[in-house]
Short mmCIF file of C-alpha atoms in Angstrom, two decimals:
data_model
loop_
_atom_site.label_atom_id
_atom_site.label_comp_id
_atom_site.label_asym_id
_atom_site.label_seq_id
_atom_site.Cartn_x
_atom_site.Cartn_y
_atom_site.Cartn_z
CA ASP A 214 -1.51 -41.09 29.59
CA ALA A 215 -0.04 -38.75 32.44
CA MET A 216 2.09 -40.92 34.48
CA VAL A 217 3.09 -38.80 37.18
CA ILE A 218 0.38 -36.57 38.44
CA GLN A 219 0.25 -33.84 40.81
CA ASN A 220 -2.78 -32.14 42.46
CA PRO A 221 -3.66 -29.15 42.59
CA ARG A 222 -1.71 -27.96 40.26
CA TYR A 223 -1.98 -24.46 42.40
CA GLN A 224 -2.68 -24.21 45.92
CA VAL A 225 -2.93 -20.99 48.02
CA THR A 226 -3.17 -21.14 51.49
CA GLN A 227 -2.47 -19.12 54.90
CA PHE A 228 0.75 -18.04 56.74
CA GLY A 229 0.57 -20.84 59.15
CA LYS A 230 -2.38 -23.21 57.85
CA PRO A 231 -1.50 -26.45 57.34
CA VAL A 232 -1.23 -28.06 53.48
CA THR A 233 -1.20 -31.33 51.91
CA LEU A 234 0.14 -31.69 48.31
CA SER A 235 -0.29 -34.84 46.54
CA CYS A 236 1.42 -37.24 43.83
CA SER A 237 0.21 -40.31 42.06
CA GLN A 238 2.24 -42.53 39.76
CA THR A 239 0.87 -45.23 37.31
CA LEU A 240 4.33 -46.57 36.55
CA ASN A 241 4.60 -48.39 39.40
CA HIS A 242 7.99 -47.24 40.18
CA ASN A 243 10.04 -48.21 43.39
CA VAL A 244 11.18 -44.84 44.45
CA MET A 245 9.72 -41.19 44.94
CA TYR A 246 10.86 -37.57 45.15
CA TRP A 247 9.63 -34.55 46.48
CA TYR A 248 11.41 -31.08 45.25
CA GLN A 249 10.93 -27.92 45.87
CA GLN A 250 12.19 -25.21 42.79
CA LYS A 251 11.58 -21.60 43.37
CA SER A 252 12.27 -19.38 40.34
CA SER A 253 15.13 -19.53 38.37
CA GLN A 254 16.56 -21.90 40.60
CA ALA A 255 17.61 -25.49 40.58
CA PRO A 256 15.28 -28.02 42.17
CA LYS A 257 16.47 -28.69 45.43
CA LEU A 258 15.59 -32.34 46.52
CA LEU A 259 13.48 -32.47 50.23
CA PHE A 260 13.30 -36.07 50.49
CA HIS A 261 12.68 -39.74 49.10
CA TYR A 262 11.29 -42.96 49.53
CA TYR A 263 12.47 -46.06 48.42
CA ASP A 264 9.73 -48.32 48.50
CA LYS A 265 8.01 -47.38 52.32
CA ASP A 266 12.03 -46.28 53.27
CA PHE A 267 12.08 -42.79 54.31
CA ASN A 268 15.07 -40.60 53.47
CA ASN A 269 15.44 -37.46 54.23
CA GLU A 270 17.46 -34.61 53.38
CA ALA A 271 19.53 -33.20 56.00
CA ASP A 272 18.60 -29.60 55.60
CA THR A 273 15.16 -30.09 54.71
CA PRO A 274 13.01 -27.77 57.40
CA ASP A 275 10.80 -30.15 60.38
CA ASN A 276 8.26 -28.39 58.90
CA PHE A 277 8.02 -30.32 55.67
CA GLN A 278 6.67 -34.13 56.35
CA SER A 279 5.66 -36.68 53.81
CA ARG A 280 3.78 -39.98 53.61
CA ARG A 281 3.46 -42.71 51.38
CA PRO A 282 0.84 -44.97 52.01
CA ASN A 283 1.08 -47.16 49.26
CA THR A 284 3.38 -47.42 45.78
CA SER A 285 1.20 -45.17 43.83
CA PHE A 286 0.87 -42.34 46.42
CA CYS A 287 2.84 -39.91 48.07
CA PHE A 288 2.36 -36.84 49.92
CA LEU A 289 4.22 -33.50 51.11
CA ASP A 290 2.53 -32.12 54.18
CA ILE A 291 3.78 -28.76 55.00
CA ARG A 292 2.58 -28.02 58.68
CA SER A 293 3.06 -24.27 59.20
CA PRO A 294 3.61 -22.70 55.90
CA GLY A 295 5.68 -19.50 55.84
CA LEU A 296 6.30 -17.05 53.12
CA GLY A 297 9.45 -18.58 52.24
CA ASP A 298 7.86 -21.77 51.34
CA ALA A 299 6.23 -20.12 48.26
CA ALA A 300 7.83 -22.14 45.18
CA MET A 301 7.06 -24.97 42.60
CA TYR A 302 7.09 -28.48 44.61
CA LEU A 303 8.13 -31.22 41.97
CA CYS A 304 7.00 -34.74 42.49
CA ALA A 305 9.22 -37.57 40.63
CA THR A 306 9.66 -41.08 40.26
CA SER A 307 12.18 -43.73 39.08
CA ARG A 308 12.07 -47.51 38.79
CA ASP A 309 15.70 -47.39 40.95
CA SER A 310 17.85 -45.71 42.62
CA ASN A 311 20.23 -45.09 39.71
CA GLN A 312 17.74 -44.72 37.07
CA PRO A 313 16.25 -41.38 35.10
CA GLN A 314 13.52 -39.28 37.45
CA HIS A 315 10.04 -39.02 35.86
CA PHE A 316 8.35 -35.59 36.90
CA GLY A 317 5.00 -34.65 37.20
CA ASP A 318 4.02 -31.04 36.40
CA GLY A 319 4.49 -29.84 40.02
CA THR A 320 2.17 -27.67 42.30
CA ARG A 321 2.76 -24.09 42.51
CA LEU A 322 2.21 -23.04 45.87
CA SER A 323 1.25 -19.65 47.01
CA ILE A 324 1.08 -18.30 50.78
CA LEU A 325 -0.88 -15.20 51.90
CA GLU B 74 31.23 -29.54 48.82
CA ASP B 75 29.52 -30.98 46.37
CA GLN B 76 28.45 -28.71 43.49
CA VAL B 77 26.87 -28.49 40.13
CA THR B 78 27.40 -25.69 38.43
CA GLN B 79 26.04 -25.04 34.68
CA SER B 80 26.98 -22.23 32.25
CA PRO B 81 25.96 -19.87 30.60
CA GLU B 82 23.24 -19.33 32.75
CA ALA B 83 21.16 -17.98 29.22
CA LEU B 84 21.96 -18.38 25.77
CA ARG B 85 20.73 -16.71 22.72
CA LEU B 86 20.88 -18.52 19.25
CA GLN B 87 19.55 -17.76 15.85
CA GLU B 88 17.91 -20.84 14.52
CA GLY B 89 20.70 -23.09 12.69
CA GLU B 90 23.70 -21.55 15.22
CA SER B 91 25.04 -24.55 16.60
CA SER B 92 26.35 -24.32 20.40
CA SER B 93 27.43 -26.20 23.46
CA LEU B 94 25.84 -25.97 27.06
CA ASN B 95 28.18 -26.83 30.00
CA CYS B 96 27.77 -28.59 33.38
CA SER B 97 30.72 -28.97 35.50
CA TYR B 98 30.49 -31.13 38.72
CA THR B 99 32.55 -31.63 41.86
CA VAL B 100 31.25 -34.54 43.74
CA SER B 101 32.58 -37.88 45.23
CA GLY B 102 31.48 -40.83 43.88
CA LEU B 103 29.57 -39.98 40.69
CA ARG B 104 26.77 -42.94 40.02
CA GLY B 105 25.07 -41.07 36.91
CA LEU B 106 25.02 -37.66 35.26
CA PHE B 107 21.59 -36.79 33.76
CA TRP B 108 20.19 -33.78 31.53
CA TYR B 109 16.44 -32.78 31.54
CA ARG B 110 14.63 -30.22 29.69
CA GLN B 111 12.16 -27.78 31.28
CA ASP B 112 9.41 -25.74 29.84
CA PRO B 113 7.98 -23.09 31.49
CA GLY B 114 5.32 -24.22 34.09
CA LYS B 115 6.21 -27.73 33.35
CA GLY B 116 8.06 -30.33 35.31
CA PRO B 117 11.68 -31.26 33.83
CA GLU B 118 11.63 -33.80 31.38
CA PHE B 119 14.44 -36.72 30.84
CA LEU B 120 16.66 -36.60 28.20
CA PHE B 121 19.71 -38.35 28.92
CA THR B 122 21.87 -40.28 31.32
CA LEU B 123 25.50 -40.94 31.18
CA TYR B 124 27.12 -43.10 33.62
CA SER B 125 31.16 -43.16 32.86
CA ALA B 126 33.39 -40.85 31.38
CA GLY B 127 33.55 -40.78 27.83
CA GLU B 128 30.17 -41.65 27.04
CA GLU B 129 28.31 -40.34 24.50
CA LYS B 130 24.70 -40.12 24.21
CA GLU B 131 22.61 -38.60 21.23
CA LYS B 132 19.17 -37.80 20.22
CA GLU B 133 17.98 -35.98 17.35
CA ARG B 134 19.69 -32.00 17.43
CA LEU B 135 21.09 -32.65 20.95
CA LYS B 136 24.45 -34.75 21.91
CA ALA B 137 25.53 -35.29 25.69
CA THR B 138 28.76 -35.90 26.72
CA LEU B 139 30.89 -36.71 29.79
CA THR B 140 34.25 -36.00 31.43
CA LYS B 141 35.65 -36.99 34.69
CA LYS B 142 34.85 -33.13 35.79
CA GLU B 143 32.01 -31.56 33.32
CA SER B 144 29.55 -32.71 30.74
CA PHE B 145 28.49 -30.57 27.33
CA LEU B 146 25.13 -30.79 25.91
CA HIS B 147 25.68 -29.72 22.08
CA ILE B 148 22.67 -28.85 19.97
CA THR B 149 23.04 -29.14 16.26
CA ALA B 150 21.12 -26.51 14.24
CA PRO B 151 18.59 -25.54 16.64
CA LYS B 152 15.15 -25.07 16.10
CA PRO B 153 13.07 -22.45 17.68
CA GLU B 154 10.69 -24.98 19.68
CA ASP B 155 14.48 -26.39 21.37
CA SER B 156 13.97 -23.09 23.45
CA ALA B 157 13.69 -24.42 26.87
CA THR B 158 15.63 -24.48 30.60
CA TYR B 159 17.99 -27.44 30.09
CA LEU B 160 19.07 -29.05 33.63
CA CYS B 161 21.88 -31.47 34.60
CA ALA B 162 21.57 -33.51 37.64
CA VAL B 163 24.34 -35.47 39.24
CA GLN B 164 23.71 -38.71 41.42
CA ALA B 165 26.53 -39.30 43.98
CA GLY B 166 27.19 -41.14 47.02
CA ASP B 167 27.86 -45.10 48.10
CA ASN B 168 23.73 -45.39 48.47
CA PHE B 169 22.79 -43.51 45.70
CA ASN B 170 21.48 -41.26 48.15
CA LYS B 171 22.90 -37.63 46.81
CA PHE B 172 21.07 -36.09 43.96
CA TYR B 173 21.96 -32.60 42.91
CA PHE B 174 20.38 -30.24 40.25
CA GLY B 175 22.72 -27.30 38.32
CA SER B 176 20.48 -24.16 38.36
CA GLY B 177 19.95 -24.41 34.17
CA THR B 178 20.55 -22.79 31.22
CA LYS B 179 17.75 -20.98 29.55
CA LEU B 180 18.00 -21.13 25.93
CA ASN B 181 16.10 -19.06 23.49
CA VAL B 182 16.21 -20.01 19.69
CA LYS B 183 14.79 -17.32 17.43
CA PRO B 184 13.79 -17.79 13.98
#
């Protein structure tokens, strides 16, 4: 009965090779978020969608893009991954902006 | 500058030894404070939401409280299964568009 599903759980890519991470939800929530979490650090918000409205954090690198083709799915595209982009990427959803977020179990991205 | 700070970074307790975790924040326009539990290799799991100073929420051995500057997560008579990293997060801004996590307190409860 997983509600926020992230695929794959582990992703290995080469330096500079584009990669896409996916997230799906069965909660029908309006808001979807992408976070980057490095070891022993706080999750850092990259961007979020309120329905189809995209909200980018000011310090999110241009290398990171996102797509939300429908309510259920959201994708994180990293156009040219660098070694510093190795991290856990967490997707979360919430019913509305001030409601608790429900997280998936993340995708751990490694860069060779 | 908006900031969320959690202390201590790590806490070791004996089973049954009660304690408190702290989350202090400096943000303008607080909209909500959230506590999450994160197990290794997993995403954060929601515990509590607090919206205004003086509010308290309780669940099993956990109790969260909120003042205008900080929140506490009290753990009463912890068990080994309470071992995890506890994260607090603050939402702020006129458009609810600012969301900051603290770096967490790693709790280890020994039997």
